[in-house]
């Protein structure tokens, strides 16, 4: 059956049907407000709020379907994209599913370097990548290799114990499975994580851009927090160096003309050092907003546990203006902060105009 001809008005989006990336992909779709219900017996789910059909496929097959133009978008591992060797556009590194494709040998064996495996038996699920790797080791761009590369579809770590292989090449996340099998790493072929990929000829480029922007917003909300603080104008230049934001910080005047309010996105991994530095230069009233904090605040405002599902932009902007100002007695700067950050967190689009700013 030609799937494309039966879904002519829908963008086809392939996601892993099972495995290490499956649940994190579902969480990402949920955070991006891509709503769907999937029957357990079906590998196709129609989205309720977008002209999109989700296609659940093995992660290893997704690069081929995207590269050959059968589907428009896909989520899979960088390792699978490299193994397929097809021309796809990598849109976003999603930051999860991180692992390494490593050469592993028996811990108590004779092999200590990958070069010692030349001419030996190597088992893997990544024949293409492993062949390229050993061609470099053997310095043999073409022709038959001395190393014998054998394919298995799963349980690669058992190959050495069964006498099938002298070494293996497989994905390693924590390394516990390999250690339990009595293996140790001697080299890394590549590092990988989940990526959003697109066909070079998508059926609906505008919708691809919309979904990409939503996912990028969700990733940013996980990676960043929003830091709001007050600082004297005399120290503003130094403060901006500490919190430059992704593009530039938002600076708002306070009633005291010698002071301003600043809001800026800060990476979570450097948050503690950033706050220390802000205090050193005289910043006060430092407030940090994270995705979880905002979700809890919205639940408190709406009085329900599913407040994050209320994604209508005007409703969110109005509530951030009226409820936050009433609850915190917030200045125009703090109200603007709430509205702007909620727009990032929930992938809203106010058309470039923040109602909180215009109303304050």
Coordinates of C-alpha atoms in Angstrom, one line a residue:
X1 CA 0.0 0.0 0.0
X2 CA 1.3 3.5 -0.9
X3 CA 1.0 5.3 2.4
X4 CA 1.6 8.8 0.9
X5 CA -1.3 8.5 -1.5
X6 CA -3.7 7.6 1.3
X7 CA -2.6 10.5 3.5
X8 CA -2.3 13.3 0.9
X9 CA -2.9 16.2 3.2
X10 CA -0.7 15.2 6.1
X11 CA 3.0 15.6 6.8
X12 CA 4.5 12.2 7.6
X13 CA 6.7 12.2 10.8
X14 CA 8.6 9.0 11.6
X15 CA 9.4 8.2 15.3
X16 CA 11.0 5.1 16.8
X17 CA 8.4 2.5 17.6
X18 CA 10.4 1.0 20.5
X19 CA 13.9 1.0 22.0
X20 CA 16.0 3.4 23.9
X21 CA 14.7 6.5 22.1
X22 CA 11.0 5.7 22.1
X23 CA 9.7 7.2 25.4
X24 CA 11.9 10.3 25.2
X25 CA 10.5 10.9 21.7
X26 CA 6.9 10.6 23.0
X27 CA 7.8 13.1 25.8
X28 CA 9.2 15.5 23.2
X29 CA 6.1 15.3 21.0
X30 CA 3.9 15.9 24.1
X31 CA 6.0 18.9 25.1
X32 CA 5.7 20.3 21.6
X33 CA 1.8 20.0 21.7
X34 CA 1.7 17.4 19.0
X35 CA -1.5 15.7 20.1
X36 CA -2.3 12.1 19.1
X37 CA -3.8 8.9 20.2
X38 CA -2.2 5.6 19.1
X39 CA -3.8 2.2 18.9
X40 CA -1.3 -0.3 20.2
X41 CA -1.9 -2.5 17.2
X42 CA -1.2 0.3 14.7
X43 CA 2.0 1.9 13.6
X44 CA 0.2 5.1 12.3
X45 CA -1.3 7.8 14.5
X46 CA -3.1 10.9 13.2
X47 CA -2.4 14.1 15.1
X48 CA -5.5 15.8 16.4
X49 CA -4.3 19.4 16.2
X50 CA -2.0 19.4 13.2
X51 CA -2.1 17.9 9.7
X52 CA 0.5 15.4 10.7
X53 CA 0.6 11.6 10.7
X54 CA 3.0 9.9 13.0
X55 CA 4.6 6.8 11.6
X56 CA 6.2 4.4 14.1
X57 CA 9.2 2.6 12.6
X58 CA 12.4 0.9 13.8
X59 CA 15.0 3.6 14.5
X60 CA 17.4 2.0 12.0
X61 CA 14.8 2.3 9.2
X62 CA 14.0 6.0 9.7
X63 CA 17.0 7.5 7.9
X64 CA 16.2 5.5 4.8
X65 CA 12.5 6.5 4.7
X66 CA 13.4 10.1 5.2
X67 CA 16.4 10.1 2.8
X68 CA 14.3 8.5 0.0
X69 CA 11.5 11.0 0.6
X70 CA 8.9 8.5 1.8
X71 CA 8.4 10.5 5.0
X72 CA 9.1 14.2 5.7
X73 CA 10.5 14.2 9.2
X74 CA 12.0 11.7 11.5
X75 CA 13.7 11.2 14.9
X76 CA 16.5 8.7 15.2
X77 CA 20.1 8.4 16.4
X78 CA 23.1 10.1 14.6
X79 CA 24.6 6.6 14.5
X80 CA 21.7 5.4 12.3
X81 CA 21.9 8.4 10.1
X82 CA 25.7 7.8 9.6
X83 CA 25.1 4.0 9.0
X84 CA 22.5 4.7 6.3
X85 CA 24.7 7.1 4.4
X86 CA 21.7 8.9 2.8
X87 CA 21.3 12.6 2.1
X88 CA 19.1 14.0 4.9
X89 CA 19.0 17.3 6.6
X90 CA 19.9 17.2 10.3
X91 CA 17.8 19.9 11.9
X92 CA 18.3 19.6 15.6
X93 CA 20.5 17.7 18.0
X94 CA 17.9 16.7 20.5
X95 CA 20.3 16.2 23.4
X96 CA 19.0 12.8 24.6
X97 CA 19.9 9.2 23.8
X98 CA 23.6 10.0 24.1
X99 CA 25.9 7.0 23.8
X100 CA 29.1 5.9 22.1
X101 CA 29.7 3.4 19.3
X102 CA 32.7 1.6 20.8
X103 CA 35.1 -1.2 19.9
X104 CA 35.0 -3.7 22.8
X105 CA 37.1 -6.8 23.5
X106 CA 37.3 -9.4 26.3
X107 CA 38.6 -7.8 29.4
X108 CA 41.0 -10.7 30.1
X109 CA 41.9 -11.2 26.5
X110 CA 45.1 -10.5 24.5
X111 CA 43.8 -7.4 22.6
X112 CA 44.6 -4.0 23.9
X113 CA 44.3 -1.8 20.8
X114 CA 41.9 -1.8 17.8
X115 CA 44.9 -2.3 15.4
X116 CA 45.3 -5.8 17.0
X117 CA 41.9 -6.7 15.6
X118 CA 43.0 -6.3 12.0
X119 CA 42.5 -9.7 10.3
X120 CA 40.3 -10.9 13.2
X121 CA 36.5 -11.6 13.5
X122 CA 34.5 -8.5 14.5
X123 CA 30.7 -8.6 15.1
X124 CA 28.4 -5.6 14.9
X125 CA 25.0 -4.2 14.0
X126 CA 26.7 -1.3 12.1
X127 CA 28.4 -2.9 9.1
X128 CA 28.9 0.3 7.2
X129 CA 30.4 2.3 9.9
X130 CA 32.6 -0.5 11.1
X131 CA 33.9 -1.2 7.5
X132 CA 34.8 2.5 7.1
X133 CA 36.5 2.4 10.5
X134 CA 38.7 -0.7 9.6
X135 CA 39.4 0.6 6.2
X136 CA 41.1 3.6 7.9
X137 CA 43.0 1.3 10.3
X138 CA 44.1 -1.0 7.4
X139 CA 44.8 2.0 5.1
X140 CA 42.8 0.3 2.4
X141 CA 40.3 2.6 0.7
X142 CA 39.0 -0.1 -1.7
X143 CA 39.1 -3.9 -2.1
X144 CA 38.5 -6.7 0.4
X145 CA 39.5 -6.1 4.0
X146 CA 41.6 -8.4 6.1
X147 CA 39.2 -7.9 9.0
X148 CA 36.2 -10.2 8.9
X149 CA 33.1 -8.1 9.8
X150 CA 30.0 -10.1 10.7
X151 CA 26.5 -8.7 11.2
X152 CA 24.1 -9.7 14.0
X153 CA 20.9 -7.9 14.8
X154 CA 21.0 -8.0 18.6
X155 CA 22.8 -9.2 21.7
X156 CA 26.1 -8.2 20.1
X157 CA 27.8 -8.3 23.5
X158 CA 27.4 -12.1 23.6
X159 CA 29.4 -12.8 20.5
X160 CA 32.9 -13.0 22.1
X161 CA 31.7 -15.3 24.9
X162 CA 30.1 -17.6 22.2
X163 CA 33.4 -17.7 20.3
X164 CA 31.9 -16.0 17.3
X165 CA 34.0 -12.9 17.5
X166 CA 37.4 -11.6 18.7
X167 CA 35.9 -8.2 19.3
X168 CA 32.7 -6.3 18.8
X169 CA 31.5 -2.8 17.9
X170 CA 28.3 -1.7 19.5
X171 CA 26.5 1.2 21.2
X172 CA 27.4 1.8 24.8
X173 CA 25.4 4.1 27.1
X174 CA 26.4 3.3 30.7
X175 CA 28.8 0.4 30.0
X176 CA 27.1 -1.9 32.5
X177 CA 26.0 -4.4 29.9
X178 CA 29.4 -4.7 28.4
X179 CA 31.1 -5.0 31.8
X180 CA 28.6 -7.8 32.8
X181 CA 29.6 -9.6 29.5
X182 CA 33.3 -9.3 30.5
X183 CA 34.1 -6.7 27.8
X184 CA 36.2 -3.5 27.9
X185 CA 36.4 -0.6 25.4
X186 CA 39.6 0.0 23.4
X187 CA 38.4 2.7 21.0
X188 CA 35.4 4.9 20.1
X189 CA 34.1 4.9 16.6
X190 CA 31.7 7.9 17.1
X191 CA 29.5 9.5 19.7
X192 CA 25.9 9.8 19.0
X193 CA 22.6 11.3 20.3
X194 CA 19.0 11.6 18.9
X195 CA 18.5 14.1 16.1
X196 CA 15.6 15.5 14.2
X197 CA 16.1 14.9 10.5
X198 CA 14.1 16.1 7.4
X199 CA 13.8 15.1 3.8
X200 CA 15.4 17.4 1.2
X201 CA 12.0 17.6 -0.5
X202 CA 9.4 17.8 2.3
X203 CA 5.7 17.9 1.3
X204 CA 5.0 20.9 3.5
X205 CA 8.1 23.0 4.3
X206 CA 6.2 25.5 6.3
X207 CA 4.8 22.8 8.6
X208 CA 8.3 21.3 8.9
X209 CA 9.5 24.7 10.1
X210 CA 6.7 25.1 12.6
X211 CA 7.3 21.7 14.2
X212 CA 11.1 22.3 14.2
X213 CA 10.6 25.6 16.0
X214 CA 8.3 24.0 18.6
X215 CA 10.8 21.2 19.3
X216 CA 13.7 23.8 19.4
X217 CA 11.7 25.7 22.0
X218 CA 11.1 22.6 24.2
X219 CA 14.8 21.7 24.0
X220 CA 15.7 25.3 25.0
X221 CA 13.4 25.2 27.9
X222 CA 15.1 22.0 29.2
X223 CA 18.6 23.4 28.7
X224 CA 18.0 27.0 29.9
X225 CA 16.4 28.8 32.8
X226 CA 15.4 32.5 32.8
X227 CA 17.2 34.7 35.2
X228 CA 15.7 38.0 36.3
X229 CA 17.5 40.5 38.5
X230 CA 17.9 44.2 39.3
X231 CA 21.2 46.0 38.8
X232 CA 22.4 49.6 38.9
X233 CA 22.9 51.3 35.6
X234 CA 26.6 51.8 36.6
X235 CA 27.1 48.0 36.7
X236 CA 24.7 47.2 33.7
X237 CA 27.5 46.7 31.2
X238 CA 29.3 44.2 33.4
X239 CA 26.0 42.4 34.2
X240 CA 25.2 42.0 30.5
X241 CA 28.6 40.3 30.0
X242 CA 27.7 37.8 32.7
X243 CA 24.2 37.1 31.3
X244 CA 24.4 37.8 27.5
X245 CA 21.4 35.5 26.8
X246 CA 20.9 33.6 23.6
X247 CA 20.7 36.8 21.5
X248 CA 20.6 39.7 24.0
X249 CA 19.1 40.3 27.5
X250 CA 15.9 42.2 28.1
X251 CA 16.6 45.4 30.0
X252 CA 13.6 47.4 31.5
X253 CA 13.8 50.7 33.4
X254 CA 12.6 50.8 37.0
X255 CA 10.9 53.7 38.8
X256 CA 14.3 54.4 40.4
X257 CA 16.0 55.8 37.4
X258 CA 19.5 54.6 38.6
X259 CA 18.4 51.0 38.4
X260 CA 17.1 48.6 35.7
X261 CA 15.6 45.1 35.6
X262 CA 17.3 42.5 33.5
X263 CA 16.0 39.1 32.3
X264 CA 18.2 36.7 30.4
X265 CA 18.3 33.0 29.5
X266 CA 21.1 31.2 31.3
X267 CA 22.3 27.6 30.7
X268 CA 21.6 25.4 33.6
X269 CA 25.1 24.0 33.8
X270 CA 26.6 27.4 34.5
X271 CA 23.7 28.8 36.6
X272 CA 25.5 28.6 40.0
X273 CA 28.6 30.4 38.8
X274 CA 26.4 33.0 37.0
X275 CA 24.5 33.8 40.2
X276 CA 27.7 34.1 42.2
X277 CA 29.1 36.5 39.6
X278 CA 25.9 38.6 39.6
X279 CA 26.1 39.0 43.3
X280 CA 29.7 40.0 43.1
X281 CA 28.9 42.9 40.8
X282 CA 26.0 44.2 42.9
X283 CA 22.9 42.6 41.3
X284 CA 20.0 42.2 43.7
X285 CA 16.6 40.4 43.8
X286 CA 17.9 37.6 41.6
X287 CA 15.0 35.3 40.5
X288 CA 15.4 32.1 38.5
X289 CA 12.6 30.6 36.5
X290 CA 12.7 27.0 35.2
X291 CA 10.2 25.0 33.2
X292 CA 9.0 23.1 36.2
X293 CA 8.6 26.3 38.3
X294 CA 6.4 27.8 35.6
X295 CA 4.3 24.7 35.2
X296 CA 3.6 24.6 39.0
X297 CA 2.7 28.3 39.0
X298 CA 0.3 27.8 36.2
X299 CA -1.3 24.9 37.9
X300 CA -1.7 27.0 41.0
X301 CA -3.3 29.8 39.0
X302 CA -5.7 27.6 37.0
X303 CA -6.4 25.4 40.0
X304 CA -6.0 22.1 38.0
X305 CA -3.3 19.6 37.5
X306 CA -3.3 19.7 33.7
X307 CA -2.7 23.4 33.4
X308 CA 0.1 22.8 30.9
X309 CA -2.5 21.7 28.4
X310 CA -4.0 25.2 28.2
X311 CA -1.8 26.5 25.4
X312 CA -3.9 29.2 23.8
X313 CA -1.5 32.1 23.6
X314 CA -4.0 34.9 24.4
X315 CA -5.2 33.0 27.4
X316 CA -1.7 32.5 28.7
X317 CA -0.7 36.1 28.1
X318 CA -3.9 37.4 29.9
X319 CA -3.3 35.2 32.9
X320 CA 0.3 36.1 33.2
X321 CA -0.7 39.7 33.2
X322 CA -3.6 39.6 35.6
X323 CA -2.9 36.7 38.0
X324 CA 0.9 37.2 38.3
X325 CA 0.6 40.9 38.9
X326 CA -2.1 40.3 41.5
X327 CA -0.1 37.5 43.2
X328 CA 3.3 39.1 43.2
X329 CA 2.5 42.8 42.8
X330 CA 4.9 42.4 39.9
X331 CA 6.4 45.3 38.0
X332 CA 6.0 45.6 34.3
X333 CA 9.4 43.9 34.0
X334 CA 8.3 40.8 36.0
X335 CA 5.0 40.5 34.1
X336 CA 6.9 40.7 30.8
X337 CA 9.2 38.0 32.0
X338 CA 6.3 35.7 32.8
X339 CA 4.6 36.2 29.5
X340 CA 7.8 35.8 27.4
X341 CA 9.0 32.7 29.2
X342 CA 5.6 31.0 29.0
X343 CA 5.7 31.6 25.3
X344 CA 9.0 29.8 25.0
X345 CA 8.0 27.0 27.3
X346 CA 4.8 26.2 25.6
X347 CA 5.8 27.0 22.0
X348 CA 3.3 29.8 21.7
X349 CA 3.5 32.5 19.1
X350 CA 2.4 36.0 20.0
X351 CA 3.3 37.4 16.6
X352 CA 6.2 39.3 18.1
X353 CA 4.0 41.4 20.4
X354 CA 3.9 40.7 24.1
X355 CA 0.5 41.7 25.5
X356 CA 2.0 42.2 28.9
X357 CA 4.3 44.9 27.7
X358 CA 1.7 46.7 25.8
X359 CA -0.7 46.6 28.7
X360 CA 1.8 47.6 31.4

